[in-house]
Amino acid sequence: MEKIIDENIQGQALSLDKKEGNTRKLFIESYGCQMNFSDSEIVASILAKEGFNTTQNLEDADLVLVNTCSIREKAELTVRKRLEKYNAVKRINPGMKVGVLGCMAERLKSKFLEEEKIVDLVVGPDAYKDLPNLIEEVDAGRNAVNVILSKEETYGDISPVRLQSNGVSAFVSITRGCDNMCTFCVVPFTRGRERSRDPQSIIEEIDDLVAKNFKEITLLGQNVDSYLWYGGGLKKDFEKASDFQKATAVNFAKLLDMVAEKHPKIRLRFTTSNPQDMTMDVIEVMAKHKNICKYIHLPIQSGSDRILKEMNRLHTRQEYFDLIDNIKRLIPDCAISQDIITGFPTETEEDHKDTLSLMEYVKYEYGFMFAYSERPGTLAARKLEDDIPEEVKKRRLAEIIELQRAHSEYRHQAFIGKTVEILIEKASKKSDAHWSGRTTQNTVAVFPKGDYKVGDFVMVRVDECTSATLIGEAVGYSDNN
Ligand code: SAH
Ligand code: F3S
């Protein structure tokens, strides 16, 4: 998901301002997609009411929670490694309890307790409101598990504690789960059926963020274009809704339009879009509002029609091109990024070449590329042999990464000499004398700090670039401040 900090396998320990009277210490870290980072904020909010303040010091913790990712085997191995570290700390601090949250918890359920003796608590993505009861069990010396997936839970009524925030950009979840059943993907099994959150609660959360001076909101979901609110319930049950519910339903284009209209100075982003669910009305709403960022993360996975079909991606290569053409026609400066998997079962050299030629057509701004990793329980794992040798997967991956690097550079070079609006987010990683922010196209830009501050919208003249970053000089405030 946005991009996806997906394989940003760096876990991040989160901490929040101390709440008076809280005495227990929670260490919480997240791996995987932005939805996990966002869920950890919900968990911190639930536990703040149970007497927990967060700490960034693992050694001090009474309770350690790790929010996990199952998307590829490597993501799971990273979490297993972390558990070893917790084990070492527990030797010094034997009272410390350890809980596993998120997709690995859902996938492995109580098996986790058998496989990893360090774990006291296993909680799936829809069961976080049960944490107070589960922690009581753990306090009484028993292990506790809740991995029930819900048809309703959207955590719409919980106001997340903004952890580790730069105070400028925030994520707001709008849907949970996914009904798409791509054959390689574990998400439908770990996050359950797709349901949408009440637009009223989404808008209240955004109003609150705007009141707190946030400048950029990213709407989050596994498949945001599929958003549909008709009074509650699963997306797949919409057919059974009443005429009134159907007539008053809010789809993604309408939600986007409502939020953009209400907060014209706030930058709006969303992720992730599945090509088969992205409709013209969403593109039209994007074109209509200046504050909706001109950037779409639009995973393709493969350029071969045969492989797309095997993956149960419900569109063809040509339909994807048509979508790209429509986007570029209505929003000529729109940036597009991709996810691609190499070495899906049965992928031939010809299929791989189709992926390369598709990339040539689109020339993505950037991308997230992965070698296929078989996930237990998925349709691909059950029906197809993981038959592409690891070295072939890796070689194809290297080829698409190299092509993407060239395309990123090509796209970034087009910015040179132009003046673009940047929202300042933080100091540059490489130099404390420079600010770092992003263009509407989501491209990172760095420039000397001057008198500007975090949260300012600044016009920056781009003088040079690398394949990842624009480098320039601020020439004044944008009229968006
Ligand atoms: N719709 C989700 C997709 C999550 S998975 C979203 O919000 O982004 C992110 C990406 O991981 C997918 O687009 C796909 O490219 C990759 N991925 C998923 N399952 C995979 C697997 N089994 N092996 C390799 N890559 C995978
Ligand atoms: Fe996974 Fe496909 Fe949904 S990639 S999250 S099943 S859109």
XYZ file of C-alpha atoms and ligand atoms in Angstrom:
514
model
C 0.000 0.000 0.000
C 1.207 4.381 -0.898
C 3.424 3.882 -1.288
C 3.988 1.128 0.333
C 6.738 1.223 2.726
C 6.014 -2.414 2.116
C 9.469 -3.880 1.997
C 10.686 -1.087 4.168
C 11.484 -3.906 6.444
C 13.020 -1.497 8.912
C 10.776 -1.882 11.866
C 10.096 1.365 13.573
C 9.706 1.707 17.271
C 7.003 4.148 18.127
C 6.667 6.477 21.012
C 4.083 9.001 22.124
C 3.791 11.758 24.618
C 3.398 10.467 28.144
C -0.102 10.358 29.500
C -0.410 11.391 33.164
C -1.032 8.476 35.517
C 0.026 5.725 33.122
C 2.625 3.485 34.700
C 3.191 0.537 32.361
C 5.536 0.727 29.415
C 4.678 -0.403 25.886
C 7.276 -0.910 23.158
C 5.512 -1.230 19.796
C 7.129 -1.640 16.390
C 5.728 -2.176 12.918
C 6.818 -3.987 9.770
C 5.261 -4.037 6.333
C 2.690 -1.781 4.721
C 1.398 1.594 5.855
C -1.779 -0.029 7.085
C 0.316 -1.731 9.781
C 1.923 1.556 10.813
C -1.523 3.101 10.929
C -2.952 0.155 12.920
C -0.171 0.499 15.493
C -1.444 4.030 16.132
C -4.876 2.557 16.853
C -3.335 -0.034 19.188
C -1.366 2.673 21.042
C -4.588 4.617 21.463
C -6.448 1.587 22.875
C -3.604 0.796 25.287
C -3.139 4.398 26.436
C -6.546 3.970 28.091
C -5.259 0.801 29.776
C -2.392 2.495 31.571
C 0.364 2.093 28.963
C 2.743 4.817 27.861
C 5.003 3.951 24.943
C 8.749 3.734 25.281
C 11.444 3.636 22.614
C 13.591 1.557 24.872
C 13.047 -2.163 24.416
C 14.892 -2.984 27.655
C 12.391 -0.926 29.710
C 9.226 -2.449 28.302
C 6.552 -4.273 30.295
C 4.841 -5.193 27.051
C 6.430 -5.582 23.602
C 4.132 -5.670 20.567
C 5.325 -6.355 17.035
C 2.979 -5.617 14.153
C 3.920 -8.131 11.471
C 3.853 -8.615 7.696
C 3.331 -11.893 5.767
C 3.483 -10.604 2.211
C 6.759 -12.374 1.372
C 8.758 -15.018 3.204
C 11.531 -12.524 3.840
C 9.153 -10.252 5.760
C 8.277 -13.134 8.078
C 11.923 -14.079 8.587
C 12.660 -10.519 9.673
C 10.038 -10.793 12.404
C 11.411 -14.167 13.544
C 14.804 -12.493 13.922
C 13.241 -9.739 16.023
C 11.727 -12.374 18.302
C 15.244 -13.693 18.935
C 16.256 -10.213 20.019
C 13.251 -9.986 22.386
C 14.295 -13.342 23.800
C 17.732 -11.977 24.649
C 16.166 -8.954 26.373
C 13.745 -11.150 28.298
C 16.690 -12.823 29.964
C 17.482 -9.469 31.575
C 13.852 -8.454 32.068
C 11.909 -11.690 32.772
C 8.618 -9.865 33.514
C 8.401 -8.587 29.938
C 5.442 -9.905 27.904
C 5.547 -10.282 24.112
C 2.631 -10.018 21.696
C 2.437 -10.536 17.949
C -0.045 -8.435 15.956
C -0.963 -8.205 12.277
C -0.770 -10.544 9.319
C 1.612 -13.196 10.723
C -0.595 -13.451 13.812
C -3.600 -14.045 11.576
C -1.797 -16.529 9.347
C -0.198 -18.636 12.067
C -2.795 -18.233 14.842
C -2.083 -20.309 17.969
C 0.674 -22.171 16.087
C 2.747 -19.093 16.911
C 2.686 -20.009 20.597
C 4.082 -23.467 19.811
C 6.693 -22.258 17.341
C 7.964 -19.296 19.332
C 8.061 -19.848 23.081
C 8.744 -16.174 23.704
C 5.257 -15.188 22.482
C 2.497 -14.677 25.102
C -0.127 -13.007 22.953
C -1.355 -13.405 19.335
C -3.788 -10.827 17.968
C -5.115 -10.570 14.403
C -5.782 -7.270 12.573
C -9.492 -7.097 13.419
C -9.180 -7.960 17.131
C -7.304 -4.996 18.597
C -10.289 -3.792 20.619
C -10.047 -7.043 22.560
C -6.481 -6.193 23.668
C -7.504 -5.023 27.175
C -9.103 -8.443 27.890
C -6.262 -10.347 26.271
C -3.670 -8.467 28.318
C -5.607 -9.311 31.483
C -5.273 -12.987 30.546
C -1.549 -12.579 29.960
C -1.187 -10.746 33.296
C -2.829 -13.750 34.946
C -0.091 -15.950 33.469
C -2.040 -17.436 30.565
C -1.361 -17.140 26.841
C -4.026 -15.300 24.862
C -5.100 -15.503 21.216
C -7.743 -13.629 19.221
C -7.569 -13.921 15.450
C -11.247 -13.560 14.607
C -11.745 -11.625 11.369
C -14.669 -9.239 11.350
C -17.336 -8.218 8.848
C -17.730 -4.833 10.488
C -14.585 -3.679 12.277
C -13.064 -0.554 10.754
C -11.842 1.115 13.994
C -13.773 4.145 12.742
C -14.559 5.224 16.306
C -10.962 5.196 17.535
C -8.885 8.306 17.245
C -5.357 7.084 16.496
C -2.450 8.413 18.518
C -0.126 9.981 15.927
C 3.125 8.213 16.654
C 6.448 9.337 15.248
C 4.667 11.863 13.115
C 6.392 14.814 11.453
C 3.194 16.750 12.194
C 2.737 17.346 8.449
C 1.538 14.123 6.835
C -0.823 11.492 8.220
C -2.552 8.324 7.074
C -6.291 7.754 7.363
C -7.678 4.256 6.750
C -10.813 4.106 4.606
C -11.195 0.419 3.807
C -10.011 -2.800 5.406
C -9.496 -6.235 3.873
C -9.512 -7.177 0.199
C -11.879 -9.244 -1.967
C -9.696 -9.448 -5.039
C -8.041 -12.792 -4.453
C -4.949 -12.287 -6.575
C -3.589 -15.838 -6.593
C -0.132 -14.916 -5.191
C -1.416 -12.748 -2.339
C -1.886 -13.628 1.323
C -3.707 -10.382 2.236
C -7.301 -11.620 1.680
C -6.529 -14.424 4.173
C -4.844 -12.262 6.787
C -7.004 -9.154 6.572
C -10.337 -10.670 5.649
C -13.198 -9.453 3.497
C -13.382 -5.940 2.244
C -15.405 -3.356 4.168
C -15.510 0.411 4.049
C -15.509 2.950 6.818
C -18.325 5.446 7.408
C -17.452 8.634 5.451
C -18.622 10.712 8.403
C -15.944 9.214 10.665
C -13.326 9.605 7.909
C -14.178 13.289 7.540
C -14.157 13.826 11.326
C -10.685 12.298 11.544
C -9.471 14.518 8.704
C -11.073 17.634 10.254
C -9.220 16.840 13.458
C -5.902 16.446 11.603
C -6.456 19.745 9.794
C -7.203 21.452 13.134
C -3.867 20.065 14.379
C -2.110 21.688 11.401
C -1.433 18.595 9.295
C -0.950 19.490 5.615
C -1.118 16.191 3.768
C -3.490 13.242 4.202
C -3.109 9.846 2.559
C -6.272 7.751 2.339
C -5.328 4.133 2.910
C -6.747 0.806 1.838
C -5.653 -2.415 0.127
C -7.832 -1.351 -2.797
C -9.081 2.208 -2.245
C -10.938 2.535 -5.565
C -13.248 -0.195 -4.382
C -14.401 1.970 -1.427
C -18.189 1.799 -1.039
C -20.223 2.941 1.940
C -23.903 2.074 1.961
C -24.593 2.134 5.692
C -22.156 -0.601 6.733
C -21.563 -4.193 5.739
C -19.288 -6.047 3.374
C -18.626 -4.829 -0.144
C -19.719 -8.183 -1.541
C -23.177 -7.804 0.073
C -23.929 -4.475 -1.668
C -26.229 -6.240 -4.145
C -28.560 -7.075 -1.254
C -28.764 -3.451 -0.042
C -32.081 -1.557 -0.142
C -32.930 0.909 -2.933
C -32.424 3.759 -0.474
C -29.001 2.434 0.539
C -28.005 2.084 -3.110
C -29.226 5.583 -3.970
C -27.308 7.193 -1.102
C -24.145 5.090 -1.330
C -20.778 6.873 -1.341
C -18.111 5.514 -3.708
C -14.429 6.428 -3.811
C -14.804 9.245 -6.351
C -17.486 10.842 -4.195
C -15.474 10.465 -0.990
C -12.414 12.006 -2.645
C -14.512 14.847 -4.032
C -16.056 15.553 -0.610
C -12.728 15.643 1.217
C -10.948 17.694 -1.479
C -13.805 20.203 -1.578
C -13.912 20.599 2.202
C -10.163 21.132 2.653
C -8.835 22.840 -0.513
C -5.451 23.676 1.078
C -4.754 20.144 2.233
C -2.832 17.837 -0.059
C -4.694 14.588 -0.593
C -3.120 11.293 -1.599
C -4.472 7.767 -1.710
C -3.145 4.262 -2.042
C -3.398 1.571 -3.347
C -5.291 1.549 -6.632
C -6.022 -1.727 -8.326
C -6.271 -1.110 -12.099
C -9.431 -3.186 -12.455
C -11.267 -1.041 -9.901
C -10.052 2.406 -10.918
C -12.842 4.209 -12.762
C -12.974 7.331 -14.930
C -14.914 9.251 -12.278
C -11.910 8.963 -9.901
C -9.594 10.343 -12.598
C -12.083 13.160 -13.303
C -12.222 14.099 -9.602
C -8.404 14.095 -9.490
C -8.277 16.400 -12.519
C -10.891 18.717 -10.979
C -9.113 19.382 -7.664
C -5.705 21.021 -7.516
C -5.164 19.653 -3.996
C -5.470 15.982 -5.011
C -1.896 14.986 -5.737
C -1.100 14.068 -9.305
C 0.229 10.671 -8.535
C -1.209 7.150 -8.752
C 0.352 3.969 -7.478
C -0.980 1.478 -9.974
C 0.502 -2.015 -9.523
C 0.691 -4.090 -12.700
C 2.547 -7.219 -11.434
C 3.212 -8.509 -14.982
C 3.031 -7.287 -18.568
C 1.932 -10.677 -19.905
C -1.776 -11.332 -20.432
C -1.278 -15.018 -19.713
C 0.433 -14.339 -16.369
C -2.094 -11.633 -15.432
C -4.779 -14.265 -15.895
C -2.886 -16.827 -13.792
C -2.558 -14.153 -11.118
C -6.328 -13.501 -11.274
C -5.675 -9.861 -12.038
C -8.970 -9.073 -13.730
C -7.715 -6.847 -16.537
C -5.611 -7.240 -19.665
C -2.443 -5.499 -20.748
C -4.485 -3.489 -23.267
C -7.015 -2.412 -20.615
C -4.121 -1.228 -18.451
C -2.732 0.803 -21.384
C -6.199 2.306 -21.934
C -6.319 3.309 -18.274
C -2.851 4.882 -18.482
C -3.857 6.740 -21.662
C -7.005 8.073 -19.977
C -5.035 9.217 -16.930
C -2.467 11.018 -19.097
C -5.204 12.571 -21.257
C -7.051 14.073 -18.269
C -3.985 14.686 -16.083
C -0.966 15.105 -18.381
C 1.500 15.639 -15.513
C 0.290 12.645 -13.474
C 3.061 10.397 -12.160
C 2.491 6.660 -12.047
C 4.341 4.016 -10.050
C 4.216 0.244 -10.151
C 4.539 -3.018 -8.271
C 5.946 -5.888 -10.342
C 6.581 -9.523 -9.446
C 9.194 -11.526 -11.361
C 9.247 -15.304 -11.599
C 5.585 -16.048 -10.979
C 5.021 -19.783 -11.685
C 5.265 -20.675 -15.404
C 6.665 -17.228 -16.345
C 8.644 -17.600 -19.614
C 11.311 -15.324 -21.088
C 8.591 -14.123 -23.464
C 6.320 -13.166 -20.533
C 9.249 -11.369 -18.901
C 9.874 -9.427 -22.141
C 6.205 -8.426 -22.122
C 6.784 -6.894 -18.679
C 9.826 -4.986 -19.952
C 7.927 -3.680 -22.994
C 4.987 -2.625 -20.813
C 7.417 -0.670 -18.655
C 8.814 0.991 -21.783
C 5.316 2.138 -22.703
C 4.447 3.592 -19.306
C 7.894 4.793 -18.174
C 6.928 4.749 -14.505
C 8.134 7.424 -12.115
C 9.316 4.671 -9.805
C 8.405 1.191 -8.675
C 8.487 -1.579 -6.119
C 9.760 -4.829 -7.578
C 9.878 -8.265 -6.020
C 10.855 -11.847 -6.804
C 7.868 -14.163 -6.407
C 7.633 -15.687 -2.943
C 5.193 -18.544 -2.535
C 2.783 -17.927 0.338
C 1.148 -20.914 2.053
C -2.604 -21.193 1.536
C -2.832 -18.924 -1.515
C -4.366 -20.267 -4.714
C -1.011 -20.090 -6.511
C 0.623 -22.166 -3.754
C -2.121 -24.771 -3.982
C -2.430 -24.969 -7.768
C 0.925 -24.009 -9.267
C 4.433 -25.265 -8.747
C 6.938 -22.551 -7.762
C 8.936 -23.605 -10.822
C 11.113 -20.633 -11.730
C 14.647 -21.144 -10.378
C 15.733 -18.554 -7.834
C 18.594 -17.340 -10.046
C 16.191 -16.741 -12.953
C 13.788 -14.787 -10.693
C 16.737 -12.720 -9.466
C 18.125 -12.062 -12.944
C 14.733 -10.933 -14.248
C 14.297 -8.797 -11.129
C 17.681 -7.147 -11.737
C 16.634 -6.400 -15.323
C 13.390 -4.692 -14.374
C 15.085 -2.774 -11.542
C 17.694 -1.489 -13.995
C 15.043 -0.445 -16.521
C 13.055 1.269 -13.765
C 16.149 3.156 -12.661
C 16.598 4.478 -16.202
C 12.921 5.466 -16.403
C 13.030 7.224 -13.016
C 16.018 9.208 -14.204
C 14.239 10.073 -17.469
C 11.151 11.248 -15.562
C 13.184 13.244 -13.045
C 15.258 14.930 -15.711
C 12.052 16.386 -17.156
C 11.806 18.481 -13.962
C 15.126 20.241 -14.494
C 14.641 23.975 -15.045
C 11.035 23.834 -13.803
C 9.718 25.410 -10.602
C 7.576 23.037 -8.541
C 5.577 23.231 -5.322
C 7.117 21.292 -2.424
C 5.584 20.601 0.972
C 8.464 20.582 3.481
C 8.419 17.429 5.614
C 11.791 17.106 7.343
C 15.506 17.734 7.178
C 17.259 15.936 4.342
C 18.820 12.630 5.404
C 22.087 13.605 3.744
C 22.422 17.186 4.936
C 21.038 19.007 7.930
C 21.319 22.273 5.985
C 18.696 21.095 3.469
C 14.952 20.498 3.677
C 13.303 17.456 2.132
C 9.756 17.379 0.782
C 7.766 16.081 -2.153
C 6.215 17.374 -5.352
C 2.563 16.687 -6.103
C 3.938 13.758 -8.180
C 5.413 12.303 -4.981
C 9.002 12.900 -6.119
C 11.388 13.794 -3.313
C 13.105 17.178 -3.610
C 15.876 18.676 -1.439
C 16.990 22.308 -1.223
C 18.818 24.678 1.178
C 16.688 25.497 4.226
C 16.692 29.298 4.081
C 14.083 30.745 6.447
C 11.472 28.121 5.594
C 10.115 25.613 8.085
C 8.528 22.174 8.188
C 4.934 22.337 6.918
C 5.525 25.260 4.512
C 4.524 24.990 0.866
C 7.497 26.338 -1.081
C 8.226 26.931 -4.788
C 11.486 25.222 -5.693
C 13.450 25.635 -8.920
C 14.907 22.257 -9.866
C 18.544 22.483 -10.961
C 19.651 18.859 -11.050
C 18.503 15.345 -10.150
C 19.505 11.810 -9.353
C 17.319 8.798 -10.209
C 15.662 9.214 -6.798
C 15.776 12.909 -5.872
C 15.358 16.406 -7.305
C 17.868 19.008 -6.128
C 17.103 22.711 -6.286
C 16.680 26.114 -4.716
C 13.620 27.658 -3.030
C 12.403 30.784 -4.842
C 9.523 31.759 -2.526
C 6.360 30.601 -0.771
C 3.613 28.932 -2.800
C 0.169 30.551 -2.705
C -1.106 27.467 -0.859
C 0.191 28.604 2.560
N -3.315 -4.007 -2.581
C -2.188 -4.041 -1.733
C -1.139 -4.957 -2.190
C -0.345 -5.332 -1.030
S 0.947 -6.317 -1.433
C -1.680 -2.665 -1.479
O -2.298 -1.945 -0.781
O -0.611 -2.280 -1.963
C 2.093 -5.170 -2.166
C 2.815 -5.779 -3.313
O 3.560 -6.887 -2.880
C 1.909 -6.337 -4.409
O 1.421 -5.366 -5.276
C 2.818 -7.315 -5.092
O 3.592 -6.710 -6.100
C 3.756 -7.771 -3.970
N 3.441 -9.132 -3.546
C 2.296 -9.589 -3.006
N 2.367 -10.910 -2.796
C 3.593 -11.313 -3.227
C 4.260 -12.565 -3.290
N 3.655 -13.672 -2.895
N 5.521 -12.595 -3.779
C 6.133 -11.457 -4.191
N 5.551 -10.258 -4.162
C 4.284 -10.174 -3.687
Fe -3.452 -8.618 -2.577
Fe -4.536 -8.352 -4.945
Fe -5.841 -7.507 -2.797
S -2.418 -7.928 -4.408
S -4.250 -6.973 -1.329
S -5.348 -9.604 -3.277
S -5.697 -6.469 -4.786
